[in-house]
Each structure stands twice: as structure tokens, then as C-alpha cells.
C-alpha positions as a printed NumPy array, in Angstrom:
array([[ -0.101,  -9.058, -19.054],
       [ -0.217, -11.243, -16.308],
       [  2.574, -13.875, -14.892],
       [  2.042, -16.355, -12.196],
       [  4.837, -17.94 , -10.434],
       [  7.132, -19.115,  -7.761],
       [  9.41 , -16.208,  -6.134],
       [ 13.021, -17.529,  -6.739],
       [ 15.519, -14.486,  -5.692],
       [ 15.097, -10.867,  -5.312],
       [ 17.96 ,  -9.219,  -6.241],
       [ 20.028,  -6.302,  -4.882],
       [ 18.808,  -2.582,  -5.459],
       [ 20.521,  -0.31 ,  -8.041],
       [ 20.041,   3.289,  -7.692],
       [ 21.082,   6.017,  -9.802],
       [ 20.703,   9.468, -11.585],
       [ 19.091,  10.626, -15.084],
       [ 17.873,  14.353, -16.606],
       [ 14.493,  13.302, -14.787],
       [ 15.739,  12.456, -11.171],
       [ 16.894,  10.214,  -8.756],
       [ 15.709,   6.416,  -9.773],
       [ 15.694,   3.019,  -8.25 ],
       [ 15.713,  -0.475, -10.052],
       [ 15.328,  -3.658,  -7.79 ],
       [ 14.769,  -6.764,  -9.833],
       [ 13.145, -10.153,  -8.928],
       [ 12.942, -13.561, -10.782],
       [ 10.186, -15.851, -10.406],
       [  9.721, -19.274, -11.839],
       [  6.264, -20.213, -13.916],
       [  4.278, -23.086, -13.15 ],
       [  4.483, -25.082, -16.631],
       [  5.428, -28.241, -18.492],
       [  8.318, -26.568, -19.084],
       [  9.258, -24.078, -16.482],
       [ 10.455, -20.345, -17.566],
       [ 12.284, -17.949, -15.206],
       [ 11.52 , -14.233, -15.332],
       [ 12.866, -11.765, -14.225],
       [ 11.067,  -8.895, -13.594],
       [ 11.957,  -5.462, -13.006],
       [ 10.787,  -2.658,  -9.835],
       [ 11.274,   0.639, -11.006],
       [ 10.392,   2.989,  -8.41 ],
       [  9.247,   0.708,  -5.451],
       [  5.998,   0.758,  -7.815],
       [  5.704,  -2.509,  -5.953],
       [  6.857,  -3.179,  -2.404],
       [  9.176,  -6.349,  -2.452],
       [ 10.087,  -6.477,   1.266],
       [  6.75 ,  -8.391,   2.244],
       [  7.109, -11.501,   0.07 ],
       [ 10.145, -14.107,   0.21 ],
       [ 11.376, -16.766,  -1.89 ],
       [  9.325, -19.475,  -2.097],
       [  5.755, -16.985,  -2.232],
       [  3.295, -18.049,  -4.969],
       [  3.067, -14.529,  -6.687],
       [  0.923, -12.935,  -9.812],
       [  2.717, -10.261, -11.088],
       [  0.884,  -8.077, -13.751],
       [  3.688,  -6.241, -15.705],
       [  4.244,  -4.586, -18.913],
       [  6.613,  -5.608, -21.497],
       [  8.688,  -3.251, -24.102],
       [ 11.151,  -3.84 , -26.206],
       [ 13.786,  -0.626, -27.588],
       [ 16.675,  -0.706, -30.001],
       [ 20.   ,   0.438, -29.255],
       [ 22.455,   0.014, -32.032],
       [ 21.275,  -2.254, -33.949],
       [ 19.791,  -4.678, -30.92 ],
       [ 16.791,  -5.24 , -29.373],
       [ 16.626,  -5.254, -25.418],
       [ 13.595,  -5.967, -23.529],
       [ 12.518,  -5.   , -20.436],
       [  9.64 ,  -6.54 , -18.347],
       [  8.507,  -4.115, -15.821],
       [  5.555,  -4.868, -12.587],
       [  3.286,  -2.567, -11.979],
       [  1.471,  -4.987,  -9.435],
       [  2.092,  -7.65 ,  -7.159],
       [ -0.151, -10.345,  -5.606],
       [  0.858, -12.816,  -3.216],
       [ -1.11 , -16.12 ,  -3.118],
       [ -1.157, -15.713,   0.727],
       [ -2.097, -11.899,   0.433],
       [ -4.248,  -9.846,  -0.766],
       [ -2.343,  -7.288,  -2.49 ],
       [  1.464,  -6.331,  -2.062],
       [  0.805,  -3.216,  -3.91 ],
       [ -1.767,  -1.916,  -6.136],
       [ -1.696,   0.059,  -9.12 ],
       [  0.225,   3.915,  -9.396],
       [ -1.485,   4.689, -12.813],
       [ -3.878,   7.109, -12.653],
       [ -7.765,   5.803, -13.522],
       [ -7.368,   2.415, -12.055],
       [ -9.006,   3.059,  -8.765],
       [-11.961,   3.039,  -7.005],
       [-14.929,   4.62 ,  -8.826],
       [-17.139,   7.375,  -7.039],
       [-20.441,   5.535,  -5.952],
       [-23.203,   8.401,  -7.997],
       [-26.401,   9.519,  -6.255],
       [-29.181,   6.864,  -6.913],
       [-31.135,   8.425,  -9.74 ],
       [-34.797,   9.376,  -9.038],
       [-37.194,   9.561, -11.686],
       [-39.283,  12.109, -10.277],
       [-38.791,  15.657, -10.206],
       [-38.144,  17.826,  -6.9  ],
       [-40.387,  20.383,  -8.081],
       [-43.538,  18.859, -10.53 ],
       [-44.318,  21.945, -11.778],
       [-41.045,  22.662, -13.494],
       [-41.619,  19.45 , -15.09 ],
       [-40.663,  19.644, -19.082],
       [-43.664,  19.45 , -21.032],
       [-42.202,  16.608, -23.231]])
């Protein structure tokens, strides 16, 4: 999914530790551009997106992924970037899933064979 909106505050880094590692959370709110406006706040897990080259004020369009868990009977949902574009820049950060970068160019195909007399006979 994709949000576009105003950078409002980026918000102090949490850190911590789980069974899989070392993490780090930093968490950003931006504003949407709408009749009514909505403010977001969207999480950084990781540094999959690097926050310290935009400021509040940036126009930015986030693409993110939303999920929603239960815990106890309530629903919490988190809305976490996976990449950030500045209005004013390119790209703050691409993508970190695998698949979602540039393709190999192939060889240009040529019809003819190298060799015509180990042509197939069909």
C-alpha cells in the first residue's frame, strides 16, 4: 500500500532484544493530504528505511505494509515502511525484500543458428 503525506515528527529510537536478535524500532508520523486530514504513524523496523535524510515538513510517499495480530482478546495494528520517497528525492531507501530489484538484461536472441548444419530438421 502506498501513503502520501506531509512529515510531521520522527520520533525517538527504541532498541531492544528478542530470541531472534538485537532490534530497532524508530517511528515517524506523517499527515495525508485530504478533505479530511489523517495522521499516521508509521513504523522503521530495522533502519529498513533511512530517516536521517528527510525532516519535518518533507512531502514523503511511504509504501508500507499493514497487519493486524490479536493479543488477548484485542486487535493491535501495526503499519510498517518498507520504502521511502521524498518529493525532493529520488529515493531515501529502496526495497530489502528479495526479487524487487533490478532484472538481468538477457542476451538479444538470434534466430539463426551458430552452426547451420546442426540445424533441427523440424
Amino acid at each position: 500500500m502506498e501513503i502520501k503525506g506531509r512529515l510531521i515528527e520522527i520520533l525517538e529510537p527504541k532498541t531492544g532484544k528478542s530470541s531472534r536478535g538485537d532490534w530497532k524500532k524508530q517511528d515517524f508520523v506523517i499527515e495525508t493530504d485530504e478533505q479530511f486530514p489523517k495522521k499516521i504513524c508509521i513504523s522503521n523496523w530495522n533502519d529498513k528505511a533511512d530517516l536521517s535524510s528527510i525532516k519535518p515538513g518533507d512531502i514523503l510517499t511511504v509504501k508500507v505494509n499493514i497487519e493486524s495480530r490479536e493479543y488477548n482478546g484485542n486487535w493491535y495494528t501495526d503499519v510498517k515502511v518498507w520504502q521511502l520517497e521524498s518529493e525532493n528525492k529520488e529515493s531515501v531507501e529502496g526495497s530489502d525484500l528479495p526479487g524487487l530489484g533490478e532484472a538481468e538484461s538477457a542476451p538479444p536472441w538470434d534466430p539463426e543458428p551458430e552452426n547451420p548444419d546442426e540445424d533441427l530438421p523440424f
